[in-house]
Amino acid sequence: MIMFHTNLRNLREMQGYSQKKFAELLEIPVTTYRNYENTLREPSYDILINIAKLLNVSTDELLGVKQTGDNYSQLFTLIK
């Protein structure tokens, strides 16, 4: 199972966002966002939902509960 922080980083990069730009869209400090990707912090439910909306995925997909759909086929293509 892919972990949240790995999904977060990969999906953000697939959308072409820098960490700084993505943090701005979420209206949080970039250091807070970096901590999400570096497993030093977990987002609140509200932030998690906003992340999923910005990345156009479900929270299940973001958390690695459900790994289906176009975003994941693109992700696995990139990993190969």
N, CA, C and O atoms as a Maestro MAE file, in Angstrom:
{
 s_m_m2io_version
 :::
 2.0.0
}

f_m_ct {
 s_m_title
 :::
 protein
 m_atom[320] {
  # First column is atom index #
  i_m_mmod_type
  r_m_x_coord
  r_m_y_coord
  r_m_z_coord
  i_m_residue_number
  s_m_chain_name
  s_m_pdb_residue_name
  s_m_pdb_atom_name
  i_m_atomic_number
  :::
  1 25 0.842 -1.179 0.000 1 A "MET " " N  " 7
  2 3 0.000 0.000 0.000 1 A "MET " " CA " 6
  3 2 0.891 1.249 0.000 1 A "MET " " C  " 6
  4 15 1.849 1.347 0.767 1 A "MET " " O  " 8
  5 25 0.559 2.175 -0.859 2 A "ILE " " N  " 7
  6 3 1.292 3.427 -0.909 2 A "ILE " " CA " 6
  7 2 0.856 4.288 0.269 2 A "ILE " " C  " 6
  8 15 -0.333 4.371 0.577 2 A "ILE " " O  " 8
  9 25 1.795 4.914 0.912 3 A "MET " " N  " 7
  10 3 1.505 5.748 2.074 3 A "MET " " CA " 6
  11 2 1.002 7.124 1.654 3 A "MET " " C  " 6
  12 15 1.247 7.564 0.530 3 A "MET " " O  " 8
  13 25 0.300 7.800 2.556 4 A "PHE " " N  " 7
  14 3 -0.258 9.121 2.293 4 A "PHE " " CA " 6
  15 2 0.805 10.091 1.779 4 A "PHE " " C  " 6
  16 15 0.598 10.753 0.762 4 A "PHE " " O  " 8
  17 25 1.934 10.180 2.471 5 A "HIS " " N  " 7
  18 3 2.938 11.166 2.074 5 A "HIS " " CA " 6
  19 2 3.476 10.902 0.669 5 A "HIS " " C  " 6
  20 15 3.791 11.843 -0.059 5 A "HIS " " O  " 8
  21 25 3.583 9.638 0.286 6 A "THR " " N  " 7
  22 3 4.039 9.300 -1.060 6 A "THR " " CA " 6
  23 2 2.983 9.685 -2.086 6 A "THR " " C  " 6
  24 15 3.302 10.267 -3.123 6 A "THR " " O  " 8
  25 25 1.727 9.362 -1.800 7 A "ASN " " N  " 7
  26 3 0.633 9.768 -2.693 7 A "ASN " " CA " 6
  27 2 0.597 11.281 -2.841 7 A "ASN " " C  " 6
  28 15 0.482 11.802 -3.951 7 A "ASN " " O  " 8
  29 25 0.695 11.974 -1.730 8 A "LEU " " N  " 7
  30 3 0.631 13.426 -1.737 8 A "LEU " " CA " 6
  31 2 1.702 14.015 -2.640 8 A "LEU " " C  " 6
  32 15 1.410 14.848 -3.499 8 A "LEU " " O  " 8
  33 25 2.920 13.591 -2.450 9 A "ARG " " N  " 7
  34 3 4.037 14.112 -3.258 9 A "ARG " " CA " 6
  35 2 3.853 13.766 -4.740 9 A "ARG " " C  " 6
  36 15 3.980 14.635 -5.602 9 A "ARG " " O  " 8
  37 25 3.555 12.509 -5.029 10 A "ASN " " N  " 7
  38 3 3.428 12.084 -6.422 10 A "ASN " " CA " 6
  39 2 2.273 12.775 -7.136 10 A "ASN " " C  " 6
  40 15 2.418 13.218 -8.276 10 A "ASN " " O  " 8
  41 25 1.136 12.866 -6.470 11 A "LEU " " N  " 7
  42 3 -0.026 13.505 -7.092 11 A "LEU " " CA " 6
  43 2 0.201 15.008 -7.276 11 A "LEU " " C  " 6
  44 15 -0.199 15.574 -8.293 11 A "LEU " " O  " 8
  45 25 0.837 15.650 -6.304 12 A "ARG " " N  " 7
  46 3 1.159 17.076 -6.439 12 A "ARG " " CA " 6
  47 2 2.079 17.303 -7.627 12 A "ARG " " C  " 6
  48 15 1.853 18.206 -8.433 12 A "ARG " " O  " 8
  49 25 3.115 16.483 -7.733 13 A "GLU " " N  " 7
  50 3 4.059 16.622 -8.836 13 A "GLU " " CA " 6
  51 2 3.394 16.346 -10.184 13 A "GLU " " C  " 6
  52 15 3.690 17.012 -11.176 13 A "GLU " " O  " 8
  53 25 2.492 15.359 -10.213 14 A "MET " " N  " 7
  54 3 1.763 15.060 -11.465 14 A "MET " " CA " 6
  55 2 0.928 16.253 -11.916 14 A "MET " " C  " 6
  56 15 0.745 16.463 -13.115 14 A "MET " " O  " 8
  57 25 0.423 17.032 -10.969 15 A "GLN " " N  " 7
  58 3 -0.386 18.211 -11.289 15 A "GLN " " CA " 6
  59 2 0.493 19.416 -11.626 15 A "GLN " " C  " 6
  60 15 -0.012 20.448 -12.067 15 A "GLN " " O  " 8
  61 25 1.801 19.286 -11.420 16 A "GLY " " N  " 7
  62 3 2.732 20.355 -11.772 16 A "GLY " " CA " 6
  63 2 2.881 21.449 -10.725 16 A "GLY " " C  " 6
  64 15 3.358 22.540 -11.037 16 A "GLY " " O  " 8
  65 25 2.478 21.170 -9.483 17 A "TYR " " N  " 7
  66 3 2.592 22.165 -8.426 17 A "TYR " " CA " 6
  67 2 3.916 22.020 -7.674 17 A "TYR " " C  " 6
  68 15 4.374 20.909 -7.408 17 A "TYR " " O  " 8
  69 25 4.518 23.150 -7.340 18 A "SER " " N  " 7
  70 3 5.637 23.140 -6.402 18 A "SER " " CA " 6
  71 2 5.055 23.040 -5.000 18 A "SER " " C  " 6
  72 15 3.862 23.270 -4.802 18 A "SER " " O  " 8
  73 25 5.881 22.703 -4.038 19 A "GLN " " N  " 7
  74 3 5.409 22.672 -2.659 19 A "GLN " " CA " 6
  75 2 4.920 24.053 -2.242 19 A "GLN " " C  " 6
  76 15 3.889 24.176 -1.581 19 A "GLN " " O  " 8
  77 25 5.655 25.087 -2.623 20 A "LYS " " N  " 7
  78 3 5.282 26.450 -2.248 20 A "LYS " " CA " 6
  79 2 3.922 26.837 -2.830 20 A "LYS " " C  " 6
  80 15 3.071 27.362 -2.112 20 A "LYS " " O  " 8
  81 25 3.713 26.584 -4.112 21 A "LYS " " N  " 7
  82 3 2.450 26.940 -4.758 21 A "LYS " " CA " 6
  83 2 1.297 26.157 -4.143 21 A "LYS " " C  " 6
  84 15 0.224 26.712 -3.905 21 A "LYS " " O  " 8
  85 25 1.514 24.869 -3.885 22 A "PHE " " N  " 7
  86 3 0.444 24.046 -3.319 22 A "PHE " " CA " 6
  87 2 0.082 24.531 -1.917 22 A "PHE " " C  " 6
  88 15 -1.096 24.582 -1.564 22 A "PHE " " O  " 8
  89 25 1.080 24.883 -1.125 23 A "ALA " " N  " 7
  90 3 0.822 25.419 0.211 23 A "ALA " " CA " 6
  91 2 0.031 26.721 0.119 23 A "ALA " " C  " 6
  92 15 -0.869 26.959 0.925 23 A "ALA " " O  " 8
  93 25 0.357 27.556 -0.850 24 A "GLU " " N  " 7
  94 3 -0.388 28.807 -1.043 24 A "GLU " " CA " 6
  95 2 -1.854 28.517 -1.370 24 A "GLU " " C  " 6
  96 15 -2.750 29.179 -0.845 24 A "GLU " " O  " 8
  97 25 -2.099 27.538 -2.230 25 A "LEU " " N  " 7
  98 3 -3.471 27.182 -2.577 25 A "LEU " " CA " 6
  99 2 -4.243 26.668 -1.361 25 A "LEU " " C  " 6
  100 15 -5.450 26.879 -1.246 25 A "LEU " " O  " 8
  101 25 -3.540 25.998 -0.467 26 A "LEU " " N  " 7
  102 3 -4.153 25.474 0.753 26 A "LEU " " CA " 6
  103 2 -4.231 26.527 1.857 26 A "LEU " " C  " 6
  104 15 -4.869 26.317 2.888 26 A "LEU " " O  " 8
  105 25 -3.575 27.656 1.625 27 A "GLU " " N  " 7
  106 3 -3.516 28.744 2.602 27 A "GLU " " CA " 6
  107 2 -2.889 28.296 3.919 27 A "GLU " " C  " 6
  108 15 -3.390 28.580 5.007 27 A "GLU " " O  " 8
  109 25 -1.759 27.575 3.774 28 A "ILE " " N  " 7
  110 3 -0.986 27.133 4.933 28 A "ILE " " CA " 6
  111 2 0.480 27.476 4.671 28 A "ILE " " C  " 6
  112 15 0.871 27.656 3.518 28 A "ILE " " O  " 8
  113 25 1.296 27.569 5.726 29 A "PRO " " N  " 7
  114 3 2.723 27.816 5.522 29 A "PRO " " CA " 6
  115 2 3.380 26.661 4.759 29 A "PRO " " C  " 6
  116 15 3.012 25.499 4.933 29 A "PRO " " O  " 8
  117 25 4.344 26.994 3.922 30 A "VAL " " N  " 7
  118 3 5.026 25.954 3.144 30 A "VAL " " CA " 6
  119 2 5.737 24.967 4.064 30 A "VAL " " C  " 6
  120 15 5.849 23.788 3.728 30 A "VAL " " O  " 8
  121 25 6.215 25.423 5.210 31 A "THR " " N  " 7
  122 3 6.877 24.506 6.147 31 A "THR " " CA " 6
  123 2 5.899 23.458 6.676 31 A "THR " " C  " 6
  124 15 6.271 22.301 6.869 31 A "THR " " O  " 8
  125 25 4.667 23.856 6.907 32 A "THR " " N  " 7
  126 3 3.643 22.902 7.342 32 A "THR " " CA " 6
  127 2 3.395 21.874 6.257 32 A "THR " " C  " 6
  128 15 3.320 20.676 6.532 32 A "THR " " O  " 8
  129 25 3.266 22.345 5.016 33 A "TYR " " N  " 7
  130 3 3.036 21.423 3.906 33 A "TYR " " CA " 6
  131 2 4.210 20.460 3.753 33 A "TYR " " C  " 6
  132 15 4.004 19.258 3.587 33 A "TYR " " O  " 8
  133 25 5.422 20.968 3.805 34 A "ARG " " N  " 7
  134 3 6.602 20.095 3.683 34 A "ARG " " CA " 6
  135 2 6.595 19.014 4.763 34 A "ARG " " C  " 6
  136 15 6.999 17.877 4.522 34 A "ARG " " O  " 8
  137 25 6.134 19.381 5.946 35 A "ASN " " N  " 7
  138 3 6.060 18.395 7.023 35 A "ASN " " CA " 6
  139 2 5.080 17.272 6.701 35 A "ASN " " C  " 6
  140 15 5.287 16.138 7.131 35 A "ASN " " O  " 8
  141 25 4.016 17.566 5.952 36 A "TYR " " N  " 7
  142 3 3.099 16.506 5.511 36 A "TYR " " CA " 6
  143 2 3.829 15.514 4.620 36 A "TYR " " C  " 6
  144 15 3.712 14.302 4.799 36 A "TYR " " O  " 8
  145 25 4.579 16.033 3.663 37 A "GLU " " N  " 7
  146 3 5.279 15.155 2.724 37 A "GLU " " CA " 6
  147 2 6.439 14.409 3.379 37 A "GLU " " C  " 6
  148 15 6.826 13.330 2.929 37 A "GLU " " O  " 8
  149 25 6.986 14.986 4.434 38 A "ASN " " N  " 7
  150 3 8.131 14.366 5.114 38 A "ASN " " CA " 6
  151 2 7.717 13.551 6.340 38 A "ASN " " C  " 6
  152 15 8.561 13.174 7.153 38 A "ASN " " O  " 8
  153 25 6.432 13.284 6.468 39 A "THR " " N  " 7
  154 3 5.842 12.467 7.539 39 A "THR " " CA " 6
  155 2 6.094 13.019 8.944 39 A "THR " " C  " 6
  156 15 6.082 12.265 9.917 39 A "THR " " O  " 8
  157 25 6.319 14.311 9.051 40 A "LEU " " N  " 7
  158 3 6.538 14.926 10.353 40 A "LEU " " CA " 6
  159 2 5.250 15.477 10.950 40 A "LEU " " C  " 6
  160 15 5.199 15.838 12.126 40 A "LEU " " O  " 8
  161 25 4.212 15.534 10.122 41 A "ARG " " N  " 7
  162 3 2.943 16.099 10.559 41 A "ARG " " CA " 6
  163 2 1.830 15.528 9.695 41 A "ARG " " C  " 6
  164 15 2.056 15.172 8.538 41 A "ARG " " O  " 8
  165 25 0.621 15.438 10.258 42 A "GLU " " N  " 7
  166 3 -0.539 14.985 9.492 42 A "GLU " " CA " 6
  167 2 -1.534 16.133 9.375 42 A "GLU " " C  " 6
  168 15 -1.718 16.898 10.321 42 A "GLU " " O  " 8
  169 25 -2.174 16.253 8.219 43 A "PRO " " N  " 7
  170 3 -3.129 17.353 8.045 43 A "PRO " " CA " 6
  171 2 -4.425 17.112 8.818 43 A "PRO " " C  " 6
  172 15 -4.797 15.972 9.097 43 A "PRO " " O  " 8
  173 25 -5.101 18.209 9.157 44 A "SER " " N  " 7
  174 3 -6.431 18.110 9.758 44 A "SER " " CA " 6
  175 2 -7.388 17.559 8.703 44 A "SER " " C  " 6
  176 15 -7.051 17.495 7.521 44 A "SER " " O  " 8
  177 25 -8.568 17.168 9.134 45 A "TYR " " N  " 7
  178 3 -9.567 16.667 8.185 45 A "TYR " " CA " 6
  179 2 -9.909 17.720 7.134 45 A "TYR " " C  " 6
  180 15 -10.045 17.401 5.953 45 A "TYR " " O  " 8
  181 25 -10.048 18.965 7.560 46 A "ASP " " N  " 7
  182 3 -10.379 20.040 6.613 46 A "ASP " " CA " 6
  183 2 -9.306 20.198 5.552 46 A "ASP " " C  " 6
  184 15 -9.612 20.333 4.367 46 A "ASP " " O  " 8
  185 25 -8.049 20.182 5.974 47 A "ILE " " N  " 7
  186 3 -6.941 20.318 5.019 47 A "ILE " " CA " 6
  187 2 -6.878 19.097 4.117 47 A "ILE " " C  " 6
  188 15 -6.653 19.229 2.914 47 A "ILE " " O  " 8
  189 25 -7.073 17.916 4.677 48 A "LEU " " N  " 7
  190 3 -7.065 16.685 3.890 48 A "LEU " " CA " 6
  191 2 -8.111 16.744 2.774 48 A "LEU " " C  " 6
  192 15 -7.832 16.379 1.632 48 A "LEU " " O  " 8
  193 25 -9.299 17.199 3.110 49 A "ILE " " N  " 7
  194 3 -10.366 17.331 2.110 49 A "ILE " " CA " 6
  195 2 -9.986 18.355 1.047 49 A "ILE " " C  " 6
  196 15 -10.226 18.131 -0.139 49 A "ILE " " O  " 8
  197 25 -9.396 19.478 1.459 50 A "ASN " " N  " 7
  198 3 -8.962 20.491 0.489 50 A "ASN " " CA " 6
  199 2 -7.859 19.965 -0.421 50 A "ASN " " C  " 6
  200 15 -7.851 20.257 -1.616 50 A "ASN " " O  " 8
  201 25 -6.936 19.196 0.130 51 A "ILE " " N  " 7
  202 3 -5.877 18.594 -0.683 51 A "ILE " " CA " 6
  203 2 -6.497 17.687 -1.738 51 A "ILE " " C  " 6
  204 15 -6.143 17.768 -2.914 51 A "ILE " " O  " 8
  205 25 -7.416 16.826 -1.324 52 A "ALA " " N  " 7
  206 3 -8.068 15.908 -2.261 52 A "ALA " " CA " 6
  207 2 -8.797 16.669 -3.366 52 A "ALA " " C  " 6
  208 15 -8.731 16.288 -4.535 52 A "ALA " " O  " 8
  209 25 -9.489 17.740 -2.997 53 A "LYS " " N  " 7
  210 3 -10.196 18.537 -4.002 53 A "LYS " " CA " 6
  211 2 -9.230 19.165 -5.000 53 A "LYS " " C  " 6
  212 15 -9.470 19.130 -6.207 53 A "LYS " " O  " 8
  213 25 -8.138 19.738 -4.499 54 A "LEU " " N  " 7
  214 3 -7.153 20.367 -5.388 54 A "LEU " " CA " 6
  215 2 -6.500 19.356 -6.324 54 A "LEU " " C  " 6
  216 15 -6.173 19.679 -7.466 54 A "LEU " " O  " 8
  217 25 -6.313 18.134 -5.837 55 A "LEU " " N  " 7
  218 3 -5.669 17.094 -6.648 55 A "LEU " " CA " 6
  219 2 -6.674 16.285 -7.465 55 A "LEU " " C  " 6
  220 15 -6.296 15.409 -8.244 55 A "LEU " " O  " 8
  221 25 -7.967 16.594 -7.276 56 A "ASN " " N  " 7
  222 3 -9.032 15.920 -8.024 56 A "ASN " " CA " 6
  223 2 -9.039 14.408 -7.794 56 A "ASN " " C  " 6
  224 15 -9.192 13.620 -8.727 56 A "ASN " " O  " 8
  225 25 -8.869 14.025 -6.523 57 A "VAL " " N  " 7
  226 3 -8.939 12.617 -6.119 57 A "VAL " " CA " 6
  227 2 -9.815 12.528 -4.873 57 A "VAL " " C  " 6
  228 15 -10.087 13.541 -4.228 57 A "VAL " " O  " 8
  229 25 -10.251 11.331 -4.541 58 A "SER " " N  " 7
  230 3 -11.001 11.142 -3.303 58 A "SER " " CA " 6
  231 2 -10.014 11.087 -2.130 58 A "SER " " C  " 6
  232 15 -8.817 10.868 -2.316 58 A "SER " " O  " 8
  233 25 -10.537 11.289 -0.935 59 A "THR " " N  " 7
  234 3 -9.677 11.146 0.239 59 A "THR " " CA " 6
  235 2 -9.204 9.697 0.381 59 A "THR " " C  " 6
  236 15 -8.093 9.452 0.853 59 A "THR " " O  " 8
  237 25 -10.034 8.743 -0.023 60 A "ASP " " N  " 7
  238 3 -9.611 7.336 -0.004 60 A "ASP " " CA " 6
  239 2 -8.385 7.124 -0.892 60 A "ASP " " C  " 6
  240 15 -7.417 6.478 -0.492 60 A "ASP " " O  " 8
  241 25 -8.446 7.676 -2.096 61 A "GLU " " N  " 7
  242 3 -7.300 7.541 -3.005 61 A "GLU " " CA " 6
  243 2 -6.068 8.219 -2.423 61 A "GLU " " C  " 6
  244 15 -4.970 7.666 -2.477 61 A "GLU " " O  " 8
  245 25 -6.244 9.397 -1.874 62 A "LEU " " N  " 7
  246 3 -5.127 10.137 -1.289 62 A "LEU " " CA " 6
  247 2 -4.493 9.369 -0.134 62 A "LEU " " C  " 6
  248 15 -3.272 9.351 0.016 62 A "LEU " " O  " 8
  249 25 -5.335 8.737 0.679 63 A "LEU " " N  " 7
  250 3 -4.835 7.981 1.827 63 A "LEU " " CA " 6
  251 2 -4.346 6.576 1.461 63 A "LEU " " C  " 6
  252 15 -3.772 5.878 2.297 63 A "LEU " " O  " 8
  253 25 -4.573 6.168 0.214 64 A "GLY " " N  " 7
  254 3 -4.119 4.853 -0.211 64 A "GLY " " CA " 6
  255 2 -5.099 3.747 0.094 64 A "GLY " " C  " 6
  256 15 -4.747 2.571 0.012 64 A "GLY " " O  " 8
  257 25 -6.331 4.103 0.447 65 A "VAL " " N  " 7
  258 3 -7.350 3.101 0.737 65 A "VAL " " CA " 6
  259 2 -7.884 2.505 -0.547 65 A "VAL " " C  " 6
  260 15 -8.143 1.304 -0.630 65 A "VAL " " O  " 8
  261 25 -8.045 3.349 -1.539 66 A "LYS " " N  " 7
  262 3 -8.590 2.935 -2.831 66 A "LYS " " CA " 6
  263 2 -7.647 3.445 -3.909 66 A "LYS " " C  " 6
  264 15 -7.484 4.653 -4.075 66 A "LYS " " O  " 8
  265 25 -7.031 2.532 -4.637 67 A "GLN " " N  " 7
  266 3 -6.051 2.935 -5.628 67 A "GLN " " CA " 6
  267 2 -6.517 2.542 -7.025 67 A "GLN " " C  " 6
  268 15 -5.991 1.614 -7.639 67 A "GLN " " O  " 8
  269 25 -7.506 3.265 -7.502 68 A "THR " " N  " 7
  270 3 -8.017 3.023 -8.839 68 A "THR " " CA " 6
  271 2 -8.218 4.351 -9.527 68 A "THR " " C  " 6
  272 15 -8.137 5.406 -8.897 68 A "THR " " O  " 8
  273 25 -8.476 4.302 -10.798 69 A "GLY " " N  " 7
  274 3 -8.783 5.524 -11.534 69 A "GLY " " CA " 6
  275 2 -7.615 6.005 -12.366 69 A "GLY " " C  " 6
  276 15 -6.509 5.468 -12.300 69 A "GLY " " O  " 8
  277 25 -7.888 7.019 -13.141 70 A "ASP " " N  " 7
  278 3 -6.894 7.553 -14.069 70 A "ASP " " CA " 6
  279 2 -5.658 8.096 -13.374 70 A "ASP " " C  " 6
  280 15 -4.547 7.913 -13.872 70 A "ASP " " O  " 8
  281 25 -5.821 8.763 -12.231 71 A "ASN " " N  " 7
  282 3 -4.660 9.336 -11.557 71 A "ASN " " CA " 6
  283 2 -3.654 8.258 -11.181 71 A "ASN " " C  " 6
  284 15 -2.447 8.474 -11.290 71 A "ASN " " O  " 8
  285 25 -4.138 7.097 -10.738 72 A "TYR " " N  " 7
  286 3 -3.213 6.048 -10.338 72 A "TYR " " CA " 6
  287 2 -2.609 5.327 -11.526 72 A "TYR " " C  " 6
  288 15 -1.458 4.897 -11.453 72 A "TYR " " O  " 8
  289 25 -3.336 5.181 -12.606 73 A "SER " " N  " 7
  290 3 -2.718 4.552 -13.760 73 A "SER " " CA " 6
  291 2 -1.624 5.460 -14.306 73 A "SER " " C  " 6
  292 15 -0.595 4.976 -14.777 73 A "SER " " O  " 8
  293 25 -1.836 6.775 -14.247 74 A "GLN " " N  " 7
  294 3 -0.790 7.716 -14.650 74 A "GLN " " CA " 6
  295 2 0.398 7.618 -13.700 74 A "GLN " " C  " 6
  296 15 1.548 7.613 -14.138 74 A "GLN " " O  " 8
  297 25 0.123 7.540 -12.407 75 A "LEU " " N  " 7
  298 3 1.172 7.458 -11.404 75 A "LEU " " CA " 6
  299 2 2.026 6.208 -11.617 75 A "LEU " " C  " 6
  300 15 3.254 6.287 -11.616 75 A "LEU " " O  " 8
  301 25 1.375 5.052 -11.800 76 A "PHE " " N  " 7
  302 3 2.136 3.831 -11.968 76 A "PHE " " CA " 6
  303 2 2.906 3.814 -13.282 76 A "PHE " " C  " 6
  304 15 3.966 3.195 -13.372 76 A "PHE " " O  " 8
  305 25 2.384 4.485 -14.292 77 A "THR " " N  " 7
  306 3 3.112 4.617 -15.552 77 A "THR " " CA " 6
  307 2 4.391 5.430 -15.317 77 A "THR " " C  " 6
  308 15 5.445 5.092 -15.854 77 A "THR " " O  " 8
  309 25 4.305 6.480 -14.532 78 A "LEU " " N  " 7
  310 3 5.461 7.306 -14.236 78 A "LEU " " CA " 6
  311 2 6.505 6.550 -13.423 78 A "LEU " " C  " 6
  312 15 7.703 6.764 -13.605 78 A "LEU " " O  " 8
  313 25 6.064 5.671 -12.531 79 A "ILE " " N  " 7
  314 3 6.976 4.943 -11.664 79 A "ILE " " CA " 6
  315 2 7.765 3.900 -12.443 79 A "ILE " " C  " 6
  316 15 8.928 3.641 -12.134 79 A "ILE " " O  " 8
  317 25 7.135 3.298 -13.456 80 A "LYS " " N  " 7
  318 3 7.795 2.224 -14.222 80 A "LYS " " CA " 6
  319 2 9.000 2.701 -14.928 80 A "LYS " " C  " 6
  320 15 9.664 1.922 -15.613 80 A "LYS " " O  " 8
  :::
 }
 m_bond[319] {
  # First column is bond index #
  i_m_from
  i_m_to
  i_m_order
  :::
  1 1 2 1
  2 2 3 1
  3 3 4 2
  4 3 5 1
  5 5 6 1
  6 6 7 1
  7 7 8 2
  8 7 9 1
  9 9 10 1
  10 10 11 1
  11 11 12 2
  12 11 13 1
  13 13 14 1
  14 14 15 1
  15 15 16 2
  16 15 17 1
  17 17 18 1
  18 18 19 1
  19 19 20 2
  20 19 21 1
  21 21 22 1
  22 22 23 1
  23 23 24 2
  24 23 25 1
  25 25 26 1
  26 26 27 1
  27 27 28 2
  28 27 29 1
  29 29 30 1
  30 30 31 1
  31 31 32 2
  32 31 33 1
  33 33 34 1
  34 34 35 1
  35 35 36 2
  36 35 37 1
  37 37 38 1
  38 38 39 1
  39 39 40 2
  40 39 41 1
  41 41 42 1
  42 42 43 1
  43 43 44 2
  44 43 45 1
  45 45 46 1
  46 46 47 1
  47 47 48 2
  48 47 49 1
  49 49 50 1
  50 50 51 1
  51 51 52 2
  52 51 53 1
  53 53 54 1
  54 54 55 1
  55 55 56 2
  56 55 57 1
  57 57 58 1
  58 58 59 1
  59 59 60 2
  60 59 61 1
  61 61 62 1
  62 62 63 1
  63 63 64 2
  64 63 65 1
  65 65 66 1
  66 66 67 1
  67 67 68 2
  68 67 69 1
  69 69 70 1
  70 70 71 1
  71 71 72 2
  72 71 73 1
  73 73 74 1
  74 74 75 1
  75 75 76 2
  76 75 77 1
  77 77 78 1
  78 78 79 1
  79 79 80 2
  80 79 81 1
  81 81 82 1
  82 82 83 1
  83 83 84 2
  84 83 85 1
  85 85 86 1
  86 86 87 1
  87 87 88 2
  88 87 89 1
  89 89 90 1
  90 90 91 1
  91 91 92 2
  92 91 93 1
  93 93 94 1
  94 94 95 1
  95 95 96 2
  96 95 97 1
  97 97 98 1
  98 98 99 1
  99 99 100 2
  100 99 101 1
  101 101 102 1
  102 102 103 1
  103 103 104 2
  104 103 105 1
  105 105 106 1
  106 106 107 1
  107 107 108 2
  108 107 109 1
  109 109 110 1
  110 110 111 1
  111 111 112 2
  112 111 113 1
  113 113 114 1
  114 114 115 1
  115 115 116 2
  116 115 117 1
  117 117 118 1
  118 118 119 1
  119 119 120 2
  120 119 121 1
  121 121 122 1
  122 122 123 1
  123 123 124 2
  124 123 125 1
  125 125 126 1
  126 126 127 1
  127 127 128 2
  128 127 129 1
  129 129 130 1
  130 130 131 1
  131 131 132 2
  132 131 133 1
  133 133 134 1
  134 134 135 1
  135 135 136 2
  136 135 137 1
  137 137 138 1
  138 138 139 1
  139 139 140 2
  140 139 141 1
  141 141 142 1
  142 142 143 1
  143 143 144 2
  144 143 145 1
  145 145 146 1
  146 146 147 1
  147 147 148 2
  148 147 149 1
  149 149 150 1
  150 150 151 1
  151 151 152 2
  152 151 153 1
  153 153 154 1
  154 154 155 1
  155 155 156 2
  156 155 157 1
  157 157 158 1
  158 158 159 1
  159 159 160 2
  160 159 161 1
  161 161 162 1
  162 162 163 1
  163 163 164 2
  164 163 165 1
  165 165 166 1
  166 166 167 1
  167 167 168 2
  168 167 169 1
  169 169 170 1
  170 170 171 1
  171 171 172 2
  172 171 173 1
  173 173 174 1
  174 174 175 1
  175 175 176 2
  176 175 177 1
  177 177 178 1
  178 178 179 1
  179 179 180 2
  180 179 181 1
  181 181 182 1
  182 182 183 1
  183 183 184 2
  184 183 185 1
  185 185 186 1
  186 186 187 1
  187 187 188 2
  188 187 189 1
  189 189 190 1
  190 190 191 1
  191 191 192 2
  192 191 193 1
  193 193 194 1
  194 194 195 1
  195 195 196 2
  196 195 197 1
  197 197 198 1
  198 198 199 1
  199 199 200 2
  200 199 201 1
  201 201 202 1
  202 202 203 1
  203 203 204 2
  204 203 205 1
  205 205 206 1
  206 206 207 1
  207 207 208 2
  208 207 209 1
  209 209 210 1
  210 210 211 1
  211 211 212 2
  212 211 213 1
  213 213 214 1
  214 214 215 1
  215 215 216 2
  216 215 217 1
  217 217 218 1
  218 218 219 1
  219 219 220 2
  220 219 221 1
  221 221 222 1
  222 222 223 1
  223 223 224 2
  224 223 225 1
  225 225 226 1
  226 226 227 1
  227 227 228 2
  228 227 229 1
  229 229 230 1
  230 230 231 1
  231 231 232 2
  232 231 233 1
  233 233 234 1
  234 234 235 1
  235 235 236 2
  236 235 237 1
  237 237 238 1
  238 238 239 1
  239 239 240 2
  240 239 241 1
  241 241 242 1
  242 242 243 1
  243 243 244 2
  244 243 245 1
  245 245 246 1
  246 246 247 1
  247 247 248 2
  248 247 249 1
  249 249 250 1
  250 250 251 1
  251 251 252 2
  252 251 253 1
  253 253 254 1
  254 254 255 1
  255 255 256 2
  256 255 257 1
  257 257 258 1
  258 258 259 1
  259 259 260 2
  260 259 261 1
  261 261 262 1
  262 262 263 1
  263 263 264 2
  264 263 265 1
  265 265 266 1
  266 266 267 1
  267 267 268 2
  268 267 269 1
  269 269 270 1
  270 270 271 1
  271 271 272 2
  272 271 273 1
  273 273 274 1
  274 274 275 1
  275 275 276 2
  276 275 277 1
  277 277 278 1
  278 278 279 1
  279 279 280 2
  280 279 281 1
  281 281 282 1
  282 282 283 1
  283 283 284 2
  284 283 285 1
  285 285 286 1
  286 286 287 1
  287 287 288 2
  288 287 289 1
  289 289 290 1
  290 290 291 1
  291 291 292 2
  292 291 293 1
  293 293 294 1
  294 294 295 1
  295 295 296 2
  296 295 297 1
  297 297 298 1
  298 298 299 1
  299 299 300 2
  300 299 301 1
  301 301 302 1
  302 302 303 1
  303 303 304 2
  304 303 305 1
  305 305 306 1
  306 306 307 1
  307 307 308 2
  308 307 309 1
  309 309 310 1
  310 310 311 1
  311 311 312 2
  312 311 313 1
  313 313 314 1
  314 314 315 1
  315 315 316 2
  316 315 317 1
  317 317 318 1
  318 318 319 1
  319 319 320 2
  :::
 }
}
